[in-house]
Short mmCIF file of N, CA and C and ligand atoms in Angstrom, two decimals:
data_model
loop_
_atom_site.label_atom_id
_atom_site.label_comp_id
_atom_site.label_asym_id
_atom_site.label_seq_id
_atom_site.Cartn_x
_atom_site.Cartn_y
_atom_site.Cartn_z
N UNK A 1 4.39 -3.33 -34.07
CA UNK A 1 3.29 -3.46 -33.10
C UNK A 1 3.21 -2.21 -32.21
N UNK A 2 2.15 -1.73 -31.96
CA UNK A 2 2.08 -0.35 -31.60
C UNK A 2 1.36 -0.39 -30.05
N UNK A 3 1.75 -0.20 -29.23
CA UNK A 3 1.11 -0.02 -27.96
C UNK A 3 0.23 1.08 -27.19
N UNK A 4 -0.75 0.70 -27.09
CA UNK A 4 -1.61 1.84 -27.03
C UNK A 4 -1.99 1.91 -25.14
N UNK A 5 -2.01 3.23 -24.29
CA UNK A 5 -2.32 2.74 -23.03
C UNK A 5 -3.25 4.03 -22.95
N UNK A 6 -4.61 3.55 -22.14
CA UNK A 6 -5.17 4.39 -21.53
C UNK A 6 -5.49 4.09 -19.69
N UNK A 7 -6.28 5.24 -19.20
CA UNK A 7 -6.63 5.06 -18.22
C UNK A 7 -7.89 5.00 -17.73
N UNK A 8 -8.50 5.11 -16.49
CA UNK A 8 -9.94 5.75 -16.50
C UNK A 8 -10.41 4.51 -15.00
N UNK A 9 -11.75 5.25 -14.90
CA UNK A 9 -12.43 4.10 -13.98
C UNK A 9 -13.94 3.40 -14.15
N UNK A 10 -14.09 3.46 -15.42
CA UNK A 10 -15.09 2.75 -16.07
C UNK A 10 -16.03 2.12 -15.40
N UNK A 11 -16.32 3.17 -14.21
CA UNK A 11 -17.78 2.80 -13.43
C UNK A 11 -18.74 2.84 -14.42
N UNK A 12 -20.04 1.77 -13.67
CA UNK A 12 -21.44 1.96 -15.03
C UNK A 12 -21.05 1.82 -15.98
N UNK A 13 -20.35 0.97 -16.65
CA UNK A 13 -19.97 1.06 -18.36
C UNK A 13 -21.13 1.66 -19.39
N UNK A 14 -20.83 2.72 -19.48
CA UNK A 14 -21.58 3.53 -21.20
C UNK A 14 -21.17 3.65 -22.12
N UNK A 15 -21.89 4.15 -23.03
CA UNK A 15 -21.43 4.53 -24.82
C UNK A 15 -19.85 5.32 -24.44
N UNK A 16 -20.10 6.20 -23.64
CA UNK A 16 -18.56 6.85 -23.56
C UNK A 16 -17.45 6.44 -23.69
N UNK A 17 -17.97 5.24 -22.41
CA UNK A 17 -16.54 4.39 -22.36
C UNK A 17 -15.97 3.85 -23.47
N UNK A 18 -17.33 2.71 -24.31
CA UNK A 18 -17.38 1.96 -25.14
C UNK A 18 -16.40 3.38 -26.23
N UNK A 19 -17.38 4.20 -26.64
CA UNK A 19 -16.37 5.05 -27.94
C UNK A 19 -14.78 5.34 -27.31
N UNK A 20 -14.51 5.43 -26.50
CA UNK A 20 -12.89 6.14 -26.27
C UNK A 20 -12.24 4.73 -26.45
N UNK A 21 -12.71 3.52 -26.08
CA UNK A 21 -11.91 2.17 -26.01
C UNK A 21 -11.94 2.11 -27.83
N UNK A 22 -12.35 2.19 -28.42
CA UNK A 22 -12.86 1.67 -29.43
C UNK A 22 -11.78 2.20 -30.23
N UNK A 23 -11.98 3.65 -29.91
CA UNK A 23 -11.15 4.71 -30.75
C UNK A 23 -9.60 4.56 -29.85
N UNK A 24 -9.49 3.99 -29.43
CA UNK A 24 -7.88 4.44 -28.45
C UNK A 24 -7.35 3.05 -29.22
N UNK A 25 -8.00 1.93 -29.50
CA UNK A 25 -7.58 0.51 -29.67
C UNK A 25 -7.32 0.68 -31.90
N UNK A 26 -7.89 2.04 -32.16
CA UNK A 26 -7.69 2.18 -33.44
C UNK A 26 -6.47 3.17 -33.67
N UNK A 27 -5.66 3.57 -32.76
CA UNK A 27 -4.93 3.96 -32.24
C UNK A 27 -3.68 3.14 -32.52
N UNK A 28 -3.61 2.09 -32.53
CA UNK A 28 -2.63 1.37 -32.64
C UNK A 28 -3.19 -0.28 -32.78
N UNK A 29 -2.10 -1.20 -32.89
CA UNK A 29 -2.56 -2.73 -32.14
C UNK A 29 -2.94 -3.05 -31.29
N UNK A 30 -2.43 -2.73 -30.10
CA UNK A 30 -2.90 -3.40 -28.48
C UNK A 30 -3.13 -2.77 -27.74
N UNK A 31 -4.14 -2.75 -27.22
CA UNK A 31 -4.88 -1.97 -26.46
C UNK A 31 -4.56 -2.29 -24.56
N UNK A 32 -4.18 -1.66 -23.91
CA UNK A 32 -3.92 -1.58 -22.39
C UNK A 32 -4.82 -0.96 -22.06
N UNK A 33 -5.27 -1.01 -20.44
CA UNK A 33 -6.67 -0.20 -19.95
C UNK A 33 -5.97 0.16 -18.18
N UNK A 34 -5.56 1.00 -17.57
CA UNK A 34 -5.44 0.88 -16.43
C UNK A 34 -6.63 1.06 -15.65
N UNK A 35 -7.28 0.69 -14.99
CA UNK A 35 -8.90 1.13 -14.34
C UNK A 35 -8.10 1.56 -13.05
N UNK A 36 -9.19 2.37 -12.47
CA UNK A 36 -8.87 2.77 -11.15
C UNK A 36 -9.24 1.85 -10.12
N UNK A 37 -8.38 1.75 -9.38
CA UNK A 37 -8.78 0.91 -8.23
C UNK A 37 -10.06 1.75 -7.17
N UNK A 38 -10.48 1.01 -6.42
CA UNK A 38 -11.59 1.57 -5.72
C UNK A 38 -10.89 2.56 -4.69
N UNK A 39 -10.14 2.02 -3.89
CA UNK A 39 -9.67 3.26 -3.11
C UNK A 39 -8.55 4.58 -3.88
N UNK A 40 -8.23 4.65 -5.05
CA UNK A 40 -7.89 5.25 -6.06
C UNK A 40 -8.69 6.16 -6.11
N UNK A 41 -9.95 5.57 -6.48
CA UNK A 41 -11.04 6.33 -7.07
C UNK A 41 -11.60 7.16 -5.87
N UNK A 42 -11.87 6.29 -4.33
CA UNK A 42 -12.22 7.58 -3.36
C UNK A 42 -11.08 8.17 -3.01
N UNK A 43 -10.10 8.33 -3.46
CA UNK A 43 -9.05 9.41 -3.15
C UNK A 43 -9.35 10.66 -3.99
N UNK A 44 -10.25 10.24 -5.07
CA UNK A 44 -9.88 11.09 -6.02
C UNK A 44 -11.89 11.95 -5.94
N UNK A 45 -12.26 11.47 -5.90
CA UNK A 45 -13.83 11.67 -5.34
C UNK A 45 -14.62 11.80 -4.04
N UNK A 46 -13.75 11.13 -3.37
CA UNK A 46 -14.71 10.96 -1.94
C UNK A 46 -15.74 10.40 -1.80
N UNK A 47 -15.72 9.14 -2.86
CA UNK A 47 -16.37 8.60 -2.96
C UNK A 47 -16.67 7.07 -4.01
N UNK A 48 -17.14 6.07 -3.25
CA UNK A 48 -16.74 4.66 -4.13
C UNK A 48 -16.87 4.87 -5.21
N UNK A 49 -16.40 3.75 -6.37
CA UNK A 49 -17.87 3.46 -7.93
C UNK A 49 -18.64 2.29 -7.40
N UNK A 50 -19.94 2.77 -8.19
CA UNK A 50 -21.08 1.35 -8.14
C UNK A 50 -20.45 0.23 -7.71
N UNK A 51 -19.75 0.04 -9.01
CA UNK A 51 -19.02 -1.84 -9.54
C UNK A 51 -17.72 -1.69 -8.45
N UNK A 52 -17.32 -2.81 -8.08
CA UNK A 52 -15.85 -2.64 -7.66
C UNK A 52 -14.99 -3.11 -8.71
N UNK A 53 -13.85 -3.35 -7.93
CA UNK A 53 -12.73 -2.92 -9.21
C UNK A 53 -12.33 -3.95 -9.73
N UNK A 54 -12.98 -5.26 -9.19
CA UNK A 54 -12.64 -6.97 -9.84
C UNK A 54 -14.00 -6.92 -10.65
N UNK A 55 -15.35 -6.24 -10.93
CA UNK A 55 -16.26 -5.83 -12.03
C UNK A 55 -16.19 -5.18 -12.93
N UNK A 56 -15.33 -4.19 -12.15
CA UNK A 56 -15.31 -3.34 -13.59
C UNK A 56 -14.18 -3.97 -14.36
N UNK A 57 -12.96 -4.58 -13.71
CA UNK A 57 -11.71 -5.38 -14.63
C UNK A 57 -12.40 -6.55 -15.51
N UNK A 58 -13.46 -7.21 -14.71
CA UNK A 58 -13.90 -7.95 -15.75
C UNK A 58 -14.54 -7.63 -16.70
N UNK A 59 -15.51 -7.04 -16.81
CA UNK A 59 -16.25 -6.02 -17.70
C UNK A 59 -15.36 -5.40 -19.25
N UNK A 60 -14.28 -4.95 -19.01
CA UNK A 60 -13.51 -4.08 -19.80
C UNK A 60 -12.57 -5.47 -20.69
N UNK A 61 -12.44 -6.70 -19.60
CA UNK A 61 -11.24 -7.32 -20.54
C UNK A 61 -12.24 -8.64 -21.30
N UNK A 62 -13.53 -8.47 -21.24
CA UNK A 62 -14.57 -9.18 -22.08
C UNK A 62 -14.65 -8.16 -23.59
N UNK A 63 -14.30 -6.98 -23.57
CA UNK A 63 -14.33 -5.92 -24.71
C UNK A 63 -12.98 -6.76 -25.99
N UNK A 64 -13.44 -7.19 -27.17
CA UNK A 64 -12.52 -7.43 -28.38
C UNK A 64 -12.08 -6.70 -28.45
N UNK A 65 -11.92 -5.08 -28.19
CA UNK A 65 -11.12 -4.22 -28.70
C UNK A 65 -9.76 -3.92 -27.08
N UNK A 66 -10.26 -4.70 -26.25
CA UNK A 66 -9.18 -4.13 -24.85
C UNK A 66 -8.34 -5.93 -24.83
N UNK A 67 -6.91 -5.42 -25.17
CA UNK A 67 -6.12 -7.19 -24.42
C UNK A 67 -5.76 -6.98 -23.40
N UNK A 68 -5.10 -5.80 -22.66
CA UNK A 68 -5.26 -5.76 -21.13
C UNK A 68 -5.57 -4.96 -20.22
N UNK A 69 -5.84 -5.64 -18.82
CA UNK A 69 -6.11 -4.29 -18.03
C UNK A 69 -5.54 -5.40 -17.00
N UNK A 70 -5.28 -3.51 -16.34
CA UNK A 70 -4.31 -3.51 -14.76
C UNK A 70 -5.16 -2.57 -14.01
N UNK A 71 -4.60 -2.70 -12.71
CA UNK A 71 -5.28 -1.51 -11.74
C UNK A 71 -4.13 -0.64 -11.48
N UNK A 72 -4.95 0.91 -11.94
CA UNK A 72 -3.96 1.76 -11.67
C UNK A 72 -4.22 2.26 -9.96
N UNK A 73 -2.96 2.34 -9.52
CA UNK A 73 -2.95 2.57 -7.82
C UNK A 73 -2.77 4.22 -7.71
N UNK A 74 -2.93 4.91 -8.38
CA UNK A 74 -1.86 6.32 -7.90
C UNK A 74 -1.63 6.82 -9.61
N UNK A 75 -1.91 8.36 -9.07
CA UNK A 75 -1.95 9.55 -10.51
C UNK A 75 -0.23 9.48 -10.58
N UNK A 76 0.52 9.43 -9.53
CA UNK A 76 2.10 9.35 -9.62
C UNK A 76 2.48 8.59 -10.44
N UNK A 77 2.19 7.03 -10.49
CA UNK A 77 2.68 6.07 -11.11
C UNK A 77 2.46 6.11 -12.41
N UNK A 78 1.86 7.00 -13.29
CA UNK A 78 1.58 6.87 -14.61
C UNK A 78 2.76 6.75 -15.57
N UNK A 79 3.94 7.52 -15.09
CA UNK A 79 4.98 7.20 -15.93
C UNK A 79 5.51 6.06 -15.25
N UNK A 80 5.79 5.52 -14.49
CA UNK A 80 5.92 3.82 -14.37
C UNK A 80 5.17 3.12 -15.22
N UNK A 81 3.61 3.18 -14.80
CA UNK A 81 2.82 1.82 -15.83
C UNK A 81 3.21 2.24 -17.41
N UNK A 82 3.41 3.12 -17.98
CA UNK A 82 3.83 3.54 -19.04
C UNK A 82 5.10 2.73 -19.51
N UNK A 83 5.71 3.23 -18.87
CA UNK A 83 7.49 2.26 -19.05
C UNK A 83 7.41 0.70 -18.83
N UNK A 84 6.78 0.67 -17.98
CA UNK A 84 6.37 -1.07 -17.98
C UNK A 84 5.34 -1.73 -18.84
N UNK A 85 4.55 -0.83 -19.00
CA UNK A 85 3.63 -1.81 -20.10
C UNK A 85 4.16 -1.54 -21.71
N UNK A 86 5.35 -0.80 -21.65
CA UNK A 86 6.20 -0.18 -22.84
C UNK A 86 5.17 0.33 -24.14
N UNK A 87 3.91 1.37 -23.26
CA UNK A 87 2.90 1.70 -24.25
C UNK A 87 4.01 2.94 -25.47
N UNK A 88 3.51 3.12 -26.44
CA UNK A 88 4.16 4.23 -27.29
C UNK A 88 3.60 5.16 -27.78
N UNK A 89 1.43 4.92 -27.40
CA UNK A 89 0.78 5.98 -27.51
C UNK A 89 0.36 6.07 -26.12
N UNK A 90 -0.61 7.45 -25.45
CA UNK A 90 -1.53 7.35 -24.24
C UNK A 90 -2.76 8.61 -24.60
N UNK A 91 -3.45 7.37 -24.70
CA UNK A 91 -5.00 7.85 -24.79
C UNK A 91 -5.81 8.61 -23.31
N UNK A 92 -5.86 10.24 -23.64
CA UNK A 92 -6.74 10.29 -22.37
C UNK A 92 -7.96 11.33 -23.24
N UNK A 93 -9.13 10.95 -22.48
CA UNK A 93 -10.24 12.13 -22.87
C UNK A 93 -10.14 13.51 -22.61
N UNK A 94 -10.95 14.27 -23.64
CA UNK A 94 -9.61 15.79 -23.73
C UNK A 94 -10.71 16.72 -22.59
N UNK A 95 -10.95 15.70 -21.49
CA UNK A 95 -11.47 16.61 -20.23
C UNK A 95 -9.93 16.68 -19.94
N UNK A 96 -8.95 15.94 -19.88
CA UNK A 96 -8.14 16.13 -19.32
C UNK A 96 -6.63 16.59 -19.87
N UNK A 97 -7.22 17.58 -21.07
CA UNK A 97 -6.28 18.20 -21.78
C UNK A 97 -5.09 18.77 -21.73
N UNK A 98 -3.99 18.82 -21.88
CA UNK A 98 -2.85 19.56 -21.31
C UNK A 98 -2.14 18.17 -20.35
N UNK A 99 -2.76 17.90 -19.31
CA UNK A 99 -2.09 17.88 -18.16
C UNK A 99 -1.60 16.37 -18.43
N UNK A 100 -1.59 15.89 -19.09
CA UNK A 100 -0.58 14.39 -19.18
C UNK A 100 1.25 15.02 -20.45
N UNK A 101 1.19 16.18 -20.89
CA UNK A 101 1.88 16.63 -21.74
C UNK A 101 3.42 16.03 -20.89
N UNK A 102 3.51 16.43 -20.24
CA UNK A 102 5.06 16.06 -19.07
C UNK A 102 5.52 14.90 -19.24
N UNK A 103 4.52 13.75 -19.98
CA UNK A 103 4.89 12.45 -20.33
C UNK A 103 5.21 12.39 -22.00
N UNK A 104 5.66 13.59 -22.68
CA UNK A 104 5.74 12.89 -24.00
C UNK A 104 7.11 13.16 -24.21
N UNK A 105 7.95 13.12 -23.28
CA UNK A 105 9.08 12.52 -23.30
C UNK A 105 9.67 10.90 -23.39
N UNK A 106 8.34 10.15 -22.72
CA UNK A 106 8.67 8.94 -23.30
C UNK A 106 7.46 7.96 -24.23
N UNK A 107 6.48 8.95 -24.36
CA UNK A 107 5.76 8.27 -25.33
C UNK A 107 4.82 9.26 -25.90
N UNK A 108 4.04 8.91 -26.95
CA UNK A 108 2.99 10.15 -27.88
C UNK A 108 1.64 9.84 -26.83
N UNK A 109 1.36 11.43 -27.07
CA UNK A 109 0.16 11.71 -25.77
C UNK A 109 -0.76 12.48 -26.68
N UNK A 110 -2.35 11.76 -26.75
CA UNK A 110 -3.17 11.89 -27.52
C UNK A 110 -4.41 12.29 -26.53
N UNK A 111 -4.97 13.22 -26.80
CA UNK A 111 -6.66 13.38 -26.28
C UNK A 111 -7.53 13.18 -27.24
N UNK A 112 -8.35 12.48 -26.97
CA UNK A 112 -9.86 12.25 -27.88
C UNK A 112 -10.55 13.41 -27.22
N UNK A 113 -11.84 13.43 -28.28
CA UNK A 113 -13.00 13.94 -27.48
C UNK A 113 -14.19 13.24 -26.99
N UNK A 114 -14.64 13.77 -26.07
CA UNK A 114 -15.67 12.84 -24.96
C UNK A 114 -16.49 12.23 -25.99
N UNK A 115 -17.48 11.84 -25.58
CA UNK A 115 -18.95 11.66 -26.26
C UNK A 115 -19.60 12.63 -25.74
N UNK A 116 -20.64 13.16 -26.01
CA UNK A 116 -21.83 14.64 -25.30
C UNK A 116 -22.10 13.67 -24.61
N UNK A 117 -23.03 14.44 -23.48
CA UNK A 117 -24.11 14.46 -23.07
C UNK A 117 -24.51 12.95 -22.34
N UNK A 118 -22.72 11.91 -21.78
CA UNK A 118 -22.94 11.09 -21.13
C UNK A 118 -22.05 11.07 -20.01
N UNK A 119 -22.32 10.52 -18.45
CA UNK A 119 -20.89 10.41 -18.04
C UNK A 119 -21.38 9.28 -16.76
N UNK A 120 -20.33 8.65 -15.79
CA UNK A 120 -20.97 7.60 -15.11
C UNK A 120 -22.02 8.76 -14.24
N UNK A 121 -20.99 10.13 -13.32
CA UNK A 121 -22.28 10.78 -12.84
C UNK A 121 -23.48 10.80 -12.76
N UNK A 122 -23.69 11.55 -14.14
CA UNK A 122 -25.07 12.09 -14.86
C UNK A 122 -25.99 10.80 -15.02
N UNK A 123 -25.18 9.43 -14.95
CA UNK A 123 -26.04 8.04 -15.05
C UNK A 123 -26.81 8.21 -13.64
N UNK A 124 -25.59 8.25 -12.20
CA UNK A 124 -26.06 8.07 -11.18
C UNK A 124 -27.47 9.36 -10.79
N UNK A 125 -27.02 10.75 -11.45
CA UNK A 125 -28.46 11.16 -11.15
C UNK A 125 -29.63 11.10 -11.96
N UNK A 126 -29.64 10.87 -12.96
CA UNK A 126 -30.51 10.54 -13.72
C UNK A 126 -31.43 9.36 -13.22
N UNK A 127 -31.10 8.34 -12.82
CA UNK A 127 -31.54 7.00 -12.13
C UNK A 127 -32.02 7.46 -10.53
N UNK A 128 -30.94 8.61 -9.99
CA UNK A 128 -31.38 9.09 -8.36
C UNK A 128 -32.94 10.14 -8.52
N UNK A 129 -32.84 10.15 -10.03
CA UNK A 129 -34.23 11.70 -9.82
C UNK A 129 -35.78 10.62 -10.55
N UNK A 130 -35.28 9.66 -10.97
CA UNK A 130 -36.37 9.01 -11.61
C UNK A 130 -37.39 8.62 -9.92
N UNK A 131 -38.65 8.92 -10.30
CA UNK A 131 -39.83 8.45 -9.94
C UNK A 131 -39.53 6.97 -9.38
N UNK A 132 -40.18 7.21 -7.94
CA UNK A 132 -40.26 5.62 -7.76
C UNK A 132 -41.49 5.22 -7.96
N UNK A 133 -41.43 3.93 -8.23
CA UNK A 133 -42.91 2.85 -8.81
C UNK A 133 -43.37 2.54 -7.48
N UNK A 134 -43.45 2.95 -6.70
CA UNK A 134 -44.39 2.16 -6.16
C UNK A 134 -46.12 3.02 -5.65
N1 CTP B 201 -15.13 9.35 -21.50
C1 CTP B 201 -15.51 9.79 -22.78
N2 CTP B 201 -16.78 10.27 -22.98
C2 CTP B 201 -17.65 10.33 -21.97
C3 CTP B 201 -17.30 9.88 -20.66
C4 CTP B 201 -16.02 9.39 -20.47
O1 CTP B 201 -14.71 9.76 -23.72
N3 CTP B 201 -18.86 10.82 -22.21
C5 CTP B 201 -13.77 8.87 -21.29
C6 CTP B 201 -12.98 9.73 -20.32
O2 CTP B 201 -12.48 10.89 -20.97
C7 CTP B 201 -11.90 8.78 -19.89
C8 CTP B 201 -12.61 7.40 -19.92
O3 CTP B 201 -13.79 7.58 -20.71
O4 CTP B 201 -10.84 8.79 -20.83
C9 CTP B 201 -12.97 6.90 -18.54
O5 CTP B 201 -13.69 7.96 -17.93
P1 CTP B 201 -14.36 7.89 -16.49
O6 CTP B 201 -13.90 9.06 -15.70
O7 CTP B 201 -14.20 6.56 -15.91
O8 CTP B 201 -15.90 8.09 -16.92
P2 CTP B 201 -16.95 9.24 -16.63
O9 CTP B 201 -18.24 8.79 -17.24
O10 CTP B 201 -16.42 10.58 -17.08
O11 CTP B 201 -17.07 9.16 -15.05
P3 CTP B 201 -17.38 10.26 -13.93
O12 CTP B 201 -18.72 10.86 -14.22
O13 CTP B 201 -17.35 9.48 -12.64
O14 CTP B 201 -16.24 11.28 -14.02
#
């Protein structure tokens, strides 16, 4: 049985998300998801997501291809949730190439590639530049 862990904060759920889960869960048997917690996420942005973080957890563990998710608290703790969820692969998108390498001392560290031309951002301006109806 092969343990597969990724991370992320799966604001706005898109095709993006959907392909990296899809492909990280073909990766192995069981699929783990850490989402970012909301104040996680404005530590890391300066700024909320849309969904909060009991939406977006629900959202992700309705997916057949995800059996769990946790909230990740902190970029520190990654080799903790690692050792505790005893993952043996870790899926990250290869925006973030290189920099998880320091962890494949205790497990195999894989980057996918994104999808083009989607991201939660580019959702939020795309929707901020549209025309209003009235
Ligand atoms: N991801 C992907 N392809 C995309 C967008 C995201 O494969 N087009 C992956 C990321 O590499 C990451 C996971 O989905 O592994 C969660 O990414 P997240 O940062 O939550 O999504 P983004 O859409 O990139 O959000 P933002 O614009 O806020 O950075």
């Amino acid at each position: 049985m092969k343990r597969v862990i990724t991370f992320g904060t799966f604001d706005l759920f898109h095709i993006g998300h959907l392909n990296i889960l899809e492909r990280a869960k073909n990766q192995g048997d069981y699929l783990i998801v850490g989402i970012s917690t909301d104040a996680f996420s404005y530590s890391k942005k300066a700024k909320y997501p849309i969904y909060n973080q009991h939406d977006r957890k629900r959202i992700l563990e309705s997916l057949r291809f995800v059996d769990e998710v946790f909230f990740e608290e902190s970029l520190e703790l990654k080799r903790q949730y690692i050792l505790e969820h005893k993952a043996d692969v870790l899926i990250m998108g290869d925006d973030w190439k290189g920099r998880f390498d320091y962890l494949k001392d205790i497990c195999e560290v894989v980057y996918l590639a994104r999808t083009p031309s989607i991201s939660t951002t580019e959702v939020v301006e795309v929707i901020k530049s549209m025309p209003k109806n009235v």
